[in-house]
Short mmCIF file of C-alpha atoms and ligand atoms in Angstrom, two decimals:
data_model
loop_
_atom_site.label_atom_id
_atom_site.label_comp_id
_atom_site.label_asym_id
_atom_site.label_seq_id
_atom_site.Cartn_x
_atom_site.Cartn_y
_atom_site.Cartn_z
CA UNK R 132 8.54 -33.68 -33.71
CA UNK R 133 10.62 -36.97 -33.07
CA UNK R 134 12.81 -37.53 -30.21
CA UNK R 135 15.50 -37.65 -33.18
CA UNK R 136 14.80 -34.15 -34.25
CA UNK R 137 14.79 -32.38 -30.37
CA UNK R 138 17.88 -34.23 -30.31
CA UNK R 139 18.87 -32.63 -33.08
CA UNK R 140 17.59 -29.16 -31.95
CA UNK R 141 19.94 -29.39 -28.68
CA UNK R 142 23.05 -30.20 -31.21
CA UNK R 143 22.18 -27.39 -32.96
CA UNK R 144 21.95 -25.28 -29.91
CA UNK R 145 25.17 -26.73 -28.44
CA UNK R 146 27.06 -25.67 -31.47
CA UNK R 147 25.72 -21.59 -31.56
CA UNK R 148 25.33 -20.62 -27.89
CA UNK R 149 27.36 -21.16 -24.95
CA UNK R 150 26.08 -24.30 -23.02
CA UNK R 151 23.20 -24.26 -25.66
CA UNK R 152 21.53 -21.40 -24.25
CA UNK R 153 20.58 -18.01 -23.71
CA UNK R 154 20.22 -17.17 -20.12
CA UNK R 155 22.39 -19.32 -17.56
CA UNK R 156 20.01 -20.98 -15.28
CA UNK R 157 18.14 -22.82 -18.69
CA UNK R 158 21.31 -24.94 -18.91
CA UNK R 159 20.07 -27.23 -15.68
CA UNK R 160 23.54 -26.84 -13.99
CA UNK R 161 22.37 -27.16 -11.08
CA UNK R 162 19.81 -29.57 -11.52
CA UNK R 163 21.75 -31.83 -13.90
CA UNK R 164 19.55 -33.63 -16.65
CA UNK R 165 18.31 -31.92 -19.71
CA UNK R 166 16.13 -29.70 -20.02
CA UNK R 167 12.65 -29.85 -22.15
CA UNK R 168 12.49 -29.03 -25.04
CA UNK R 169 9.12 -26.72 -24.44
CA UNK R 170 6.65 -25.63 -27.24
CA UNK R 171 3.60 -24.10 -26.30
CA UNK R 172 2.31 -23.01 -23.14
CA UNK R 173 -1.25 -21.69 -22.23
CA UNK R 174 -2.77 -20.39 -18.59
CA UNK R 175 -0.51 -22.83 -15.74
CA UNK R 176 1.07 -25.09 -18.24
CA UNK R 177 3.30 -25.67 -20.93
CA UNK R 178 4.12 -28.32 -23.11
CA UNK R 179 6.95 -30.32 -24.20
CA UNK R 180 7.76 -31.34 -28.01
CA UNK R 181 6.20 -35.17 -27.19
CA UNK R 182 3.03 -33.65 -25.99
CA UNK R 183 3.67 -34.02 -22.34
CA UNK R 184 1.95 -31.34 -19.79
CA UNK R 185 3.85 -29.64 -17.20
CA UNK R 186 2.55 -26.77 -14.65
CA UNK R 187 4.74 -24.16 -14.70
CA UNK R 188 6.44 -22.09 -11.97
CA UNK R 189 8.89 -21.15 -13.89
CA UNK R 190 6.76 -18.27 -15.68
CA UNK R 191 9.21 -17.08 -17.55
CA UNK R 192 11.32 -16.03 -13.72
CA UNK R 193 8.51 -13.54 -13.10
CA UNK R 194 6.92 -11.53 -15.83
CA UNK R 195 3.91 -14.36 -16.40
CA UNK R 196 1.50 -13.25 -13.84
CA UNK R 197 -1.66 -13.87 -15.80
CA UNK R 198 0.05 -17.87 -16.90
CA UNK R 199 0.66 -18.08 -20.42
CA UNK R 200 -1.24 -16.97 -23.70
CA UNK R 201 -3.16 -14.82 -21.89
CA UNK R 202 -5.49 -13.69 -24.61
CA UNK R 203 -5.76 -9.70 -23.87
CA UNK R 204 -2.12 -9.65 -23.51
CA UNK R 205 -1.58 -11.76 -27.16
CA UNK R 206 -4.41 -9.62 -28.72
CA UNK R 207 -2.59 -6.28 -27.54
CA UNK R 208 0.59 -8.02 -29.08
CA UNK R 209 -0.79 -8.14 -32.05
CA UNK R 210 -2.85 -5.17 -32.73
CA UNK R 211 0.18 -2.80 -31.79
CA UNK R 212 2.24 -4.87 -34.31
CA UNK R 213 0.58 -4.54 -37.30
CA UNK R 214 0.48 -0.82 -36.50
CA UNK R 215 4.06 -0.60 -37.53
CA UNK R 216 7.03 1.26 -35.50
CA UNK R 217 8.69 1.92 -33.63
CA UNK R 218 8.61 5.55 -34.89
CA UNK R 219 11.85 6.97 -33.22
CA UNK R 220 9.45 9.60 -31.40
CA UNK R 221 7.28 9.10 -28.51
CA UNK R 222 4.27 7.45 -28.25
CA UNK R 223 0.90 6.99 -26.34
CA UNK R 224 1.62 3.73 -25.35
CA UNK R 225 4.69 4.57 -23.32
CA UNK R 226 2.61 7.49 -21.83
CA UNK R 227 -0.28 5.19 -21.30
CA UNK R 228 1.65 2.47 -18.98
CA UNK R 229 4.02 5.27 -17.31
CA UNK R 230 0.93 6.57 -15.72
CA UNK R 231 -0.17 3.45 -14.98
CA UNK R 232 2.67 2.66 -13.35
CA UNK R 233 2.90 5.82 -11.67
CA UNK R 234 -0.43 5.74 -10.26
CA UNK R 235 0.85 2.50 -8.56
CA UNK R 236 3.77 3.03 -7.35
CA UNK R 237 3.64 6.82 -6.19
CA UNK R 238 7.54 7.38 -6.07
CA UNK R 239 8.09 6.95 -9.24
CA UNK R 240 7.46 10.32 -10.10
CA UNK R 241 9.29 10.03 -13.18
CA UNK R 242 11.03 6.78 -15.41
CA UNK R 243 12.77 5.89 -18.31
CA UNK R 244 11.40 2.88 -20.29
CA UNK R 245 14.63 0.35 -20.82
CA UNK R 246 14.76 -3.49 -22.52
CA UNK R 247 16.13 -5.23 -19.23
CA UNK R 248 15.94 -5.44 -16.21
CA UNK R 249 19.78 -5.34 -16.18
CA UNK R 250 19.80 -1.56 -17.88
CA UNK R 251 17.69 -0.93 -15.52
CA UNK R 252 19.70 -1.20 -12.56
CA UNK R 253 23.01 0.01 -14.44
CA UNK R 254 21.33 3.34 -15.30
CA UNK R 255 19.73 3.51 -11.26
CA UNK R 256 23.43 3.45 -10.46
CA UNK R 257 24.65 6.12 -13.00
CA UNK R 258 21.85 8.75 -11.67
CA UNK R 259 22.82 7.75 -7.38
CA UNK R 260 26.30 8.36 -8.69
CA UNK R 261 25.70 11.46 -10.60
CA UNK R 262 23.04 12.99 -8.30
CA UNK R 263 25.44 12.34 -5.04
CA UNK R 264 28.82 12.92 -7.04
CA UNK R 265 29.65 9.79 -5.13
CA UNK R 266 31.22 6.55 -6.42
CA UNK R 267 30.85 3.46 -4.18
CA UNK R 268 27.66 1.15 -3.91
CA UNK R 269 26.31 -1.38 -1.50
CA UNK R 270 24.77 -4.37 -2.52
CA UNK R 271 24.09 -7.25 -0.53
CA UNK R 272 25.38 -10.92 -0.97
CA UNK R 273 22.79 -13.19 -2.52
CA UNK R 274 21.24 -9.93 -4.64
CA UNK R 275 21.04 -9.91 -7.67
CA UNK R 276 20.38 -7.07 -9.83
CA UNK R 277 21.64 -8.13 -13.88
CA UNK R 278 24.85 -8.73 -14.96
CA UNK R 279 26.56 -5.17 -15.10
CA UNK R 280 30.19 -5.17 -14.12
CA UNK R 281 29.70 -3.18 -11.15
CA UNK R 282 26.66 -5.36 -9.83
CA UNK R 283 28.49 -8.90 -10.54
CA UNK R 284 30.94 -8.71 -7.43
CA UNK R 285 31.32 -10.85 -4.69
CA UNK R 286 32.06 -9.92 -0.78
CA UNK R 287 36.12 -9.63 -0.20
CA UNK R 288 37.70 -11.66 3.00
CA UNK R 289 36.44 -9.32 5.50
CA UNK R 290 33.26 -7.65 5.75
CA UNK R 291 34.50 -4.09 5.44
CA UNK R 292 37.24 -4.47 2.57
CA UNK R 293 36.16 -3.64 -1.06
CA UNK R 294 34.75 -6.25 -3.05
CA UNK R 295 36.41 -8.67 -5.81
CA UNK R 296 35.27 -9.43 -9.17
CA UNK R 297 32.06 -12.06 -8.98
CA UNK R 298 32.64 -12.75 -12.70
CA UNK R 299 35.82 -13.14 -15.15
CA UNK R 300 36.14 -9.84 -17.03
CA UNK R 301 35.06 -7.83 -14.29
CA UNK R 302 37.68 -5.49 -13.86
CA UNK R 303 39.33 -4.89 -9.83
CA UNK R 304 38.73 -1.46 -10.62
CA UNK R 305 35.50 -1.57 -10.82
CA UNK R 306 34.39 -4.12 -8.33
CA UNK R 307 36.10 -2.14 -5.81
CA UNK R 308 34.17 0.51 -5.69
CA UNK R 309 30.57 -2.47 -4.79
CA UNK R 310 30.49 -2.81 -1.00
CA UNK R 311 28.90 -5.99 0.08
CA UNK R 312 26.44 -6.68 2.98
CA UNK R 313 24.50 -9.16 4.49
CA UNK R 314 20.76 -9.14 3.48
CA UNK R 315 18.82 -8.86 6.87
CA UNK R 316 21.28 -7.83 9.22
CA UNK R 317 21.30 -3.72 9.54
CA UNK R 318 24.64 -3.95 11.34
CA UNK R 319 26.80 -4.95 8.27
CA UNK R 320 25.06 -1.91 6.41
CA UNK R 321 26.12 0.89 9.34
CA UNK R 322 29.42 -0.95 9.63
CA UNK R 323 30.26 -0.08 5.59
CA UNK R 324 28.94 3.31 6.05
CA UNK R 325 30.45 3.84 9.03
CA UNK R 326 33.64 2.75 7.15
CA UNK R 327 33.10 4.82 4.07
CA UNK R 328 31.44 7.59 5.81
CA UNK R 329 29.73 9.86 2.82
CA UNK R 330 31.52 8.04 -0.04
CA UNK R 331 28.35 5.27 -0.73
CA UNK R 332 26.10 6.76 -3.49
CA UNK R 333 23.60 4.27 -3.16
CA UNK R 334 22.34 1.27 -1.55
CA UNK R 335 20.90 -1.24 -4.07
CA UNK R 336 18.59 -3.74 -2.66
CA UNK R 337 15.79 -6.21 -3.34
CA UNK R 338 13.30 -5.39 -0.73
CA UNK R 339 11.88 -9.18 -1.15
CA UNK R 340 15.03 -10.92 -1.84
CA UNK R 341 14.18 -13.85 -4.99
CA UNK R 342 17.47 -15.03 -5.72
CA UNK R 343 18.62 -16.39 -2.91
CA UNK R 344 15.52 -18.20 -2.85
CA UNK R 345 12.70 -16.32 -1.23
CA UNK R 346 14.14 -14.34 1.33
CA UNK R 347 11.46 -12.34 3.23
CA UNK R 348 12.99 -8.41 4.99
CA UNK R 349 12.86 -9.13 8.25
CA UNK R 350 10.60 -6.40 10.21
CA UNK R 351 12.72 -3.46 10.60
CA UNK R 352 15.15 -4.06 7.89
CA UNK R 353 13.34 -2.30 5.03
CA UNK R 354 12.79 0.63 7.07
CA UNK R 355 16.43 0.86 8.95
CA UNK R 356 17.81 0.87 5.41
CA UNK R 357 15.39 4.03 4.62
CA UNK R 358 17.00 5.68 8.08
CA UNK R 359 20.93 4.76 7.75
CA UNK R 360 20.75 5.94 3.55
CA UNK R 361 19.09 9.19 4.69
CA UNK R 362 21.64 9.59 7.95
CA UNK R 363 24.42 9.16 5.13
CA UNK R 364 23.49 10.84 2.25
CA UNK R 365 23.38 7.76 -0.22
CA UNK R 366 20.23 6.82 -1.87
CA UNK R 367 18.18 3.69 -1.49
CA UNK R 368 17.05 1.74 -4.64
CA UNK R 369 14.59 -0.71 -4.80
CA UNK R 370 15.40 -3.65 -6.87
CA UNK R 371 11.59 -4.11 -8.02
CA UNK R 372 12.08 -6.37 -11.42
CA UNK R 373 10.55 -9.60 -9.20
CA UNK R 374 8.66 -7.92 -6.46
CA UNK R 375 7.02 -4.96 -8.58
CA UNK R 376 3.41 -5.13 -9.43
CA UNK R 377 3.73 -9.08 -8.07
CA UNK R 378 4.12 -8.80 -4.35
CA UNK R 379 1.24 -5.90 -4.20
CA UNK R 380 -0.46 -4.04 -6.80
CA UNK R 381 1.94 -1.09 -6.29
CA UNK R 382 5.44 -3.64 -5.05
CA UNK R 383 7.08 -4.32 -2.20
CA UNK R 384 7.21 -0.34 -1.87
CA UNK R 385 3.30 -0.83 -1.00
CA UNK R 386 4.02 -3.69 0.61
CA UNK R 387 6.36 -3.28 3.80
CA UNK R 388 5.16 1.32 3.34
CA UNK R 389 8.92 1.77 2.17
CA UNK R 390 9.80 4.76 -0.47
CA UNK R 391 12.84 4.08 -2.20
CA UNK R 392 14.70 7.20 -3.96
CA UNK R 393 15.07 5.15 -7.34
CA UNK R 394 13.19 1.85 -8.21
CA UNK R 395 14.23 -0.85 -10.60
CA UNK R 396 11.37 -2.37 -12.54
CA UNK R 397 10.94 -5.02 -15.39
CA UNK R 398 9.42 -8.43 -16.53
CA UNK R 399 5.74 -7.94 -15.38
CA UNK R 400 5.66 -4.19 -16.94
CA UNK R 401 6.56 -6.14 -19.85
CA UNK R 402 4.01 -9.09 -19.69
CA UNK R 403 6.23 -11.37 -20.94
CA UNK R 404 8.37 -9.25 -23.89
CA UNK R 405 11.46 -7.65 -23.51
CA UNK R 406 11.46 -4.51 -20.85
CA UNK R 407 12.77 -2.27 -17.60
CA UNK R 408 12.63 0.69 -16.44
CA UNK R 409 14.16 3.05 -13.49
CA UNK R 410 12.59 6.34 -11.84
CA UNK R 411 11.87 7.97 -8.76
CA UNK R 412 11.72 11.35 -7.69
CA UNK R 413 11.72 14.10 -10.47
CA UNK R 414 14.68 15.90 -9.25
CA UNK R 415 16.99 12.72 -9.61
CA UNK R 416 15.04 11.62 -12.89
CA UNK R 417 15.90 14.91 -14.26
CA UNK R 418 19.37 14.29 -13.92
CA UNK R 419 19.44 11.78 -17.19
CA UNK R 420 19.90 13.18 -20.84
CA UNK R 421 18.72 14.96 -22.61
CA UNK R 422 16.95 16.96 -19.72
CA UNK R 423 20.16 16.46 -17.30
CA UNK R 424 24.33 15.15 -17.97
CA UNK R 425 23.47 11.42 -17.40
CA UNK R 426 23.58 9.48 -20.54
CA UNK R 427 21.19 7.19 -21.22
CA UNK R 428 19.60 5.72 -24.13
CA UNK R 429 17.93 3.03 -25.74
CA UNK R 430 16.90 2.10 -29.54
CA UNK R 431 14.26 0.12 -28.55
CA UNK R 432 13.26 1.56 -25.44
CA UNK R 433 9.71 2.41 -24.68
CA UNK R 434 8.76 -0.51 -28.07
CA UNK R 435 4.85 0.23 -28.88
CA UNK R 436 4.65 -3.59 -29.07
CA UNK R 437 6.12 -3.91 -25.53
CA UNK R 438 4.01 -1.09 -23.70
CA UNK R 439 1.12 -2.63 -25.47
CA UNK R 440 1.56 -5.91 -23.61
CA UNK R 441 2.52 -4.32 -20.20
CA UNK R 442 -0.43 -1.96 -20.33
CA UNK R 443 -2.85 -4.95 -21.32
CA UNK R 444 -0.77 -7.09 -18.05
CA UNK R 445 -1.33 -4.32 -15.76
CA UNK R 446 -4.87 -3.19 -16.80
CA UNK R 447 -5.83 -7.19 -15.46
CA UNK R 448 -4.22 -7.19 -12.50
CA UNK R 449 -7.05 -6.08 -10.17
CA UNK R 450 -7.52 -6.35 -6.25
CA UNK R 451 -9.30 -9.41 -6.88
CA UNK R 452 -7.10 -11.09 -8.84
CA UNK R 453 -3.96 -10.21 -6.35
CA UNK R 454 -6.27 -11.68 -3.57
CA UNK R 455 -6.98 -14.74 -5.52
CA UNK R 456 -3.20 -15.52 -6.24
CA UNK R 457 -1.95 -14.76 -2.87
CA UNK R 458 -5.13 -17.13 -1.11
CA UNK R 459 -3.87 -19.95 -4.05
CA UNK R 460 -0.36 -19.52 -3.08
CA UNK R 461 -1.28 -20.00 0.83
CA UNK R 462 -2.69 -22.70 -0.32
CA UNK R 463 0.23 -24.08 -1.94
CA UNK R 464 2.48 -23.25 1.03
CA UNK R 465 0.53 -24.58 3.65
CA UNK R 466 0.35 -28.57 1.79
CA UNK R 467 4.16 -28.26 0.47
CA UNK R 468 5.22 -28.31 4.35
CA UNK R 469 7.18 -31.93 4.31
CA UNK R 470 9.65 -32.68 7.19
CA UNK R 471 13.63 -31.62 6.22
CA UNK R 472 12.45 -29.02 4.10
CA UNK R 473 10.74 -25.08 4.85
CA UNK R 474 8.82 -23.01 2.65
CA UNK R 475 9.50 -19.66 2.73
CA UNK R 476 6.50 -17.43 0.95
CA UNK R 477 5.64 -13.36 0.02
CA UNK R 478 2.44 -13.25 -2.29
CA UNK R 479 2.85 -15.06 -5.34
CA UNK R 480 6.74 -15.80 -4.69
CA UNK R 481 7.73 -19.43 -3.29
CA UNK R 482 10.45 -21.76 -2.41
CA UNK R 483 11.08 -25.11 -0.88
CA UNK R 484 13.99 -25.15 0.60
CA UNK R 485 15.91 -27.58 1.93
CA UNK R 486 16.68 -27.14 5.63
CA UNK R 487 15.06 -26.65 8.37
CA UNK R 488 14.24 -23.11 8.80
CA UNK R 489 13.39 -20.74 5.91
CA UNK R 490 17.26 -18.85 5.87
CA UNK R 491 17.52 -15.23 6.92
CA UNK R 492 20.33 -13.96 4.24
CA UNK R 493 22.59 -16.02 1.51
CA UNK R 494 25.06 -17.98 4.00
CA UNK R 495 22.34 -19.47 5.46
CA UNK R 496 20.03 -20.32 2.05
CA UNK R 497 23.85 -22.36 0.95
CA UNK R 498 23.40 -24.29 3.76
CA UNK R 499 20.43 -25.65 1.88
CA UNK R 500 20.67 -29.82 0.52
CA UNK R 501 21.27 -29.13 -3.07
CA UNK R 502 21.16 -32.41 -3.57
CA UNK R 503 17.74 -32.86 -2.12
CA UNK R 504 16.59 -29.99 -4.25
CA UNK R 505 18.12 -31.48 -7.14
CA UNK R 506 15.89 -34.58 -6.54
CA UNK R 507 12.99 -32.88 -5.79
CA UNK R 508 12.97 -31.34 -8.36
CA UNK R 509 13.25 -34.04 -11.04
CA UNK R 510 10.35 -36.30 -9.01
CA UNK R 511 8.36 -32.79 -9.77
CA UNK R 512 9.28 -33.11 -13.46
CA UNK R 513 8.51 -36.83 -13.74
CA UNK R 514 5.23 -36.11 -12.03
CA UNK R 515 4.11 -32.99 -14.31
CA UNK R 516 5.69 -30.06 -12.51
CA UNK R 517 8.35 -27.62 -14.01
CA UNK R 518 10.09 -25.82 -11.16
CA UNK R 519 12.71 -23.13 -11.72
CA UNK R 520 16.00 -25.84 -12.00
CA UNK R 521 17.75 -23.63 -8.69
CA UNK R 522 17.48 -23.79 -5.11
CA UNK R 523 18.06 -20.29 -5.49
CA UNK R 524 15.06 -19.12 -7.48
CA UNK R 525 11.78 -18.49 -6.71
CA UNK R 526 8.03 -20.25 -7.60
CA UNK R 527 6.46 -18.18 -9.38
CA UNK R 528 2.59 -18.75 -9.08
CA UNK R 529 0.14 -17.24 -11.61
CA UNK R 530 -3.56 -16.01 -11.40
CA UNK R 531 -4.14 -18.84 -13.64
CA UNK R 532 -3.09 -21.48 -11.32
CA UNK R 533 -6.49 -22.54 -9.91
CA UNK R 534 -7.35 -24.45 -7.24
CA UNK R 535 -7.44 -27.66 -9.37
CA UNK R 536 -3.82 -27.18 -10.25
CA UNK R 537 -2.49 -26.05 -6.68
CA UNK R 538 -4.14 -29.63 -5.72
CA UNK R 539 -2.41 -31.59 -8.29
CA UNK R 540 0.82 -29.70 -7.68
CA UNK R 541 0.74 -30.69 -4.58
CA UNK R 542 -0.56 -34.52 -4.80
CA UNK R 543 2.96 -34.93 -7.24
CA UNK R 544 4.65 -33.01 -3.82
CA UNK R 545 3.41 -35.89 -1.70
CA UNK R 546 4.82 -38.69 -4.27
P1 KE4 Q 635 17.17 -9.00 -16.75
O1 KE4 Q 635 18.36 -8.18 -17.18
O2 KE4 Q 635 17.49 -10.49 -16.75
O3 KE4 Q 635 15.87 -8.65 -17.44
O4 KE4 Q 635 16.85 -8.60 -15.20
C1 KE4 Q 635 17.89 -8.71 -14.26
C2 KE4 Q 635 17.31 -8.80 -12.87
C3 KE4 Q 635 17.33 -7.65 -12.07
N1 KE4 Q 635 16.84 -7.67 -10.81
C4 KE4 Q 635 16.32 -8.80 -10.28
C5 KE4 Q 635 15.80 -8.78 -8.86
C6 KE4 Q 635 16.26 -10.00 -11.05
O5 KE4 Q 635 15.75 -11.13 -10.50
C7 KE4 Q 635 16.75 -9.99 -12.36
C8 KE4 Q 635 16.73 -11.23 -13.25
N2 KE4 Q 635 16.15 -12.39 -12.65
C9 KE4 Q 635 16.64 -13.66 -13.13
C10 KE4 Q 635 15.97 -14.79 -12.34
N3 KE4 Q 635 16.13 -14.70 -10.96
C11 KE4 Q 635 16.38 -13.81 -14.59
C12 KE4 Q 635 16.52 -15.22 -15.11
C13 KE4 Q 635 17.78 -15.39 -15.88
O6 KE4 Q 635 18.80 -14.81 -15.45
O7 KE4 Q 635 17.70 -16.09 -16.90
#
C-alpha cells in the first residue's frame, strides 16, 4: 500500500469515527503524531503498511499474552467458526472455559460470560446494589473500570462530598451516588464509610492499579480493603480485566491471597476477541436473571468463537510460561532504569515513568513529565518499539517476547 493510500485510509477514518477511531487512547492525544497504520502482527511484533517492524507492548492493552497470531489460539478461531452459531442455547465451550476459570480463580464460584470488560463491571455493580439494597459505590481516582455512567466520575472538591460527572452526559444524579478515594491510602476509604456509614454497596477496585500507570497495592492495602468492606457491609470487587490470569495464573486474587466478593474479568479470557465476565460467590451470582431479579443479558454473550479462543489462551498459559514472562519482564525492568525516570513493575505489567519515584496513587503518577514521556516514546517508535501512546497505561509484555527482543528493546531504550 502507498503512503498515498494510508493517507487516504486516515481521511476515510476521519470522516466516519470520532477523531478517526474506535477506542480513545488510538487517537495519540497524548502523544501527538500519528499513529501507524498497523497490518499484521505475529509473536512480539507487528507491522506497519510500509513494511516496517515494531515490538509491541501495546498487545492489544492486555488480552495478547501469548504475542500475536498465536497459532492454537487462530486454529481454535477457526475451527469453532466454521461450526456455525451462536445457537441462542448454551454451549460446551462456555462450560469448558467457566471451569477453567473457576478452577483458577476459586471465588468465582459462579459468572456470567459478557462482551466487555465495561458490562462487566456495570453488571458487578447492579448485583452489590441489589444483593446489599444499597446505592452508593467507591471507586478510587486513577481507576478505571469502562465507561458506564456511574464508573466515569471524578472526585468532588473535598474528599468526602459526592462525586461530579467525569464525562459530558453523565448525569449529577448518577455520579452522586460514586464516592471517590485515593488508591493506596486506607484512610480516605474509612473516612467515606465512616461518612456514609452502611449506605456503600460496594467498593470497586483494581487490586494492581494499570491505568494510572502501574500502580503496585501497597502491603496492607489489599487486605485493609477486605477488613473495612466486611466491617461495613459493602462488598469488595476486584477489577481483574488487566490483572486476571496476567499477574498470576489465578490474578491478583492469587497474587497478594485477597478474595474479592465479585470479580471483573475480560481481555485475556478472550485471547484477543471480544469478552468479560463477572462472578463470585453463588449466593450473589444467583441474584441475576433468570435465576434471581437482576437483569442481565447479552446477545452475544458466552460467543462459541470467543470461548474457543479464551479456552485455547488459557489452556497455554502454564507455570512455566508465567515464570518465563515474569523472569523476561525483570529483565526488562532492571536495563530500562535511566536517571529522571522509575519503573514501576507487577509480572508482565510495566511502566516508565517519568519522575523520580514510582507514584503511590493518581496525584502523584500526574506529577509525571508528560512531555518526557511524549518523547520517549516517539525515540521508541523511531527505533522499532510501539509503546501504549499514555503515561498512564501499562507495558504489556508477552510470553513471546524472548530474550532477543527484551535486548533490543532495551538497546533502542539506551539511544
Ligand atoms: P473494555 O470495556 O474496554 O473491554 O474494558 C474496560 C476496562 C475495565 N477494567 C479495567 C481495569 C480496564 O483496564 C479496562 C479497559 N482498559 C483500557 C486500557 N487501559 C482499554 C483500552 C481502551 O480503552 O481502548
Amino acid at each position: 500500500m502507498t503512503v498515498a493510500a494510508s493517507l487516504d485510509w486516515r481521511e476515510r477514518a476521519a470522516r466516519l469515527f470520532p477523531g478517526g477511531v474506535n477506542s480513545p487512547v488510538r487517537a495519540y492525544r497524548a502523544v501527538g503524531g500519528e499513529p501507524p497504520l498497523l497490518l499484521r502482527g505475529k509473536g512480539p511484533y507487528v507491522w506497519d503498511e510500509p513494511g516496517r517492524r515494531y515490538i509491541d507492548y501495546v498487545g492489544a492493552f492486555g488480552p495478547l499474552l501469548l504475542g500475536h497470531g498465536n497459532a492454537a489460539v487462530a486454529e481454535a478461531i477457526a475451527t469453532a467458526a466454521v461450526m456455525g452459531g451462536p445457537f441462542g442455547v448454551t454451549g460446551p465451550g462456555e462450560v469448558r472455559l467457566a471451569e477453567m476459570i473457576r478452577a483458577r480463580m476459586p471465588s468465582v464460584e459462579r459468572l456470567r460470560f459478557v462482551n466487555s470488560g465495561t458490562e462487566a463491571a456495570m453488571s458487578a455493580l447492579r448485583v452489590a446494589r441489589a444483593a446489599t439494597g444499597r446505592e452508593l459505590i467507591v471507586k478510587f481516582e486513577g481507576g478505571y473500570h469502562g465507561h458506564a455512567d456511574s464508573l466515569l466520575v471524578e472526585a468532588g472538591s473535598g474528599a468526602a462530598t459526592l462525586s461530579i460527572p467525569g464525562s459530558a452526559g453523565v448525569a449529577q444524579a448518577v455520579a452522586a451516588q460514586t464516592l471517590v478515594a485515593i488508591y493506596n491510602d486506607l484512610a480516605s476509604v474509612e473516612a467515606l464509610l465512616e461518612s456514609h456509614p452502611r449506605e456503600v454497596a460496594a467498593v470497586i477496585v483494581e487490586p494492581v492499579a494499570a491505568n494510572m500507570g502501574v500502580v503496585a497495592p501497597l502491603g496492607g492495602f489489599l487486605s485493609g480493603l477486605r477488613e473495612l468492606t466486611e466491617r461495613d457491609g459493602a462488598l469488595l470487587i476486584f477489577d481483574e480485566v488487566i490483572t486476571g490470569f496476567r499477574v498470576a495464573p489465578g490474578g491478583a486474587q492469587e497474587l497478594y491471597g485477597v478474595q474479592p466478593d465479585l470479580t471483573v474479568l475480560g481481555k485475556i479470557i478472550g485471547g484477543g476477541l471480544p469478552v468479560g465476565a463477572y462472578g463470585g460467590r453463588g449466593e450473589l451470582m444467583d441474584l441475576v436473571a433468570p435465576s434471581g431479579p437482576v437483569y442481565q443479558a447479552g446477545t452475544l454473550s458466552g460467543h462459541p468463537v470467543v470461548m474457543a479462543a479464551g479456552e485455547a489462551t488459557l489452556e497455554q498459559l502454564t507455570p512455566d510460561v508465567y515464570a518465563k514472562i515474569d523472569q523476561q519482564s525483570a529483565r526488562l525492568e532492571a536495563g530500562l532504569q535511566m536517571n529522571g525516570a522509575s519503573v514501576a513493575r507487577v509480572g508482565s505489567l510495566l511502566t516508565v515513568f517519568f519522575r523520580g519515584q514510582p507514584p503511590r496513587n493518581f496525584s502523584e503518577a500526574k506529577t509525571s513529565d508528560a512531555t518526557a514521556f511524549a518523547r520517549f516514546f516517539h525515540s521508541m517508535l523511531d527505533a522499532g518499539v510501539l509503546l501504549p501512546p499514555s503515561q498512564f497505561e501499562a507495558w504489556f509484555v508477552s510470553a513471546a517476547h524472548d530474550s532477543p527482543v527484551i535486548d533490543a528493546t532495551l538497546e533502542a531504550a539506551g539511544r
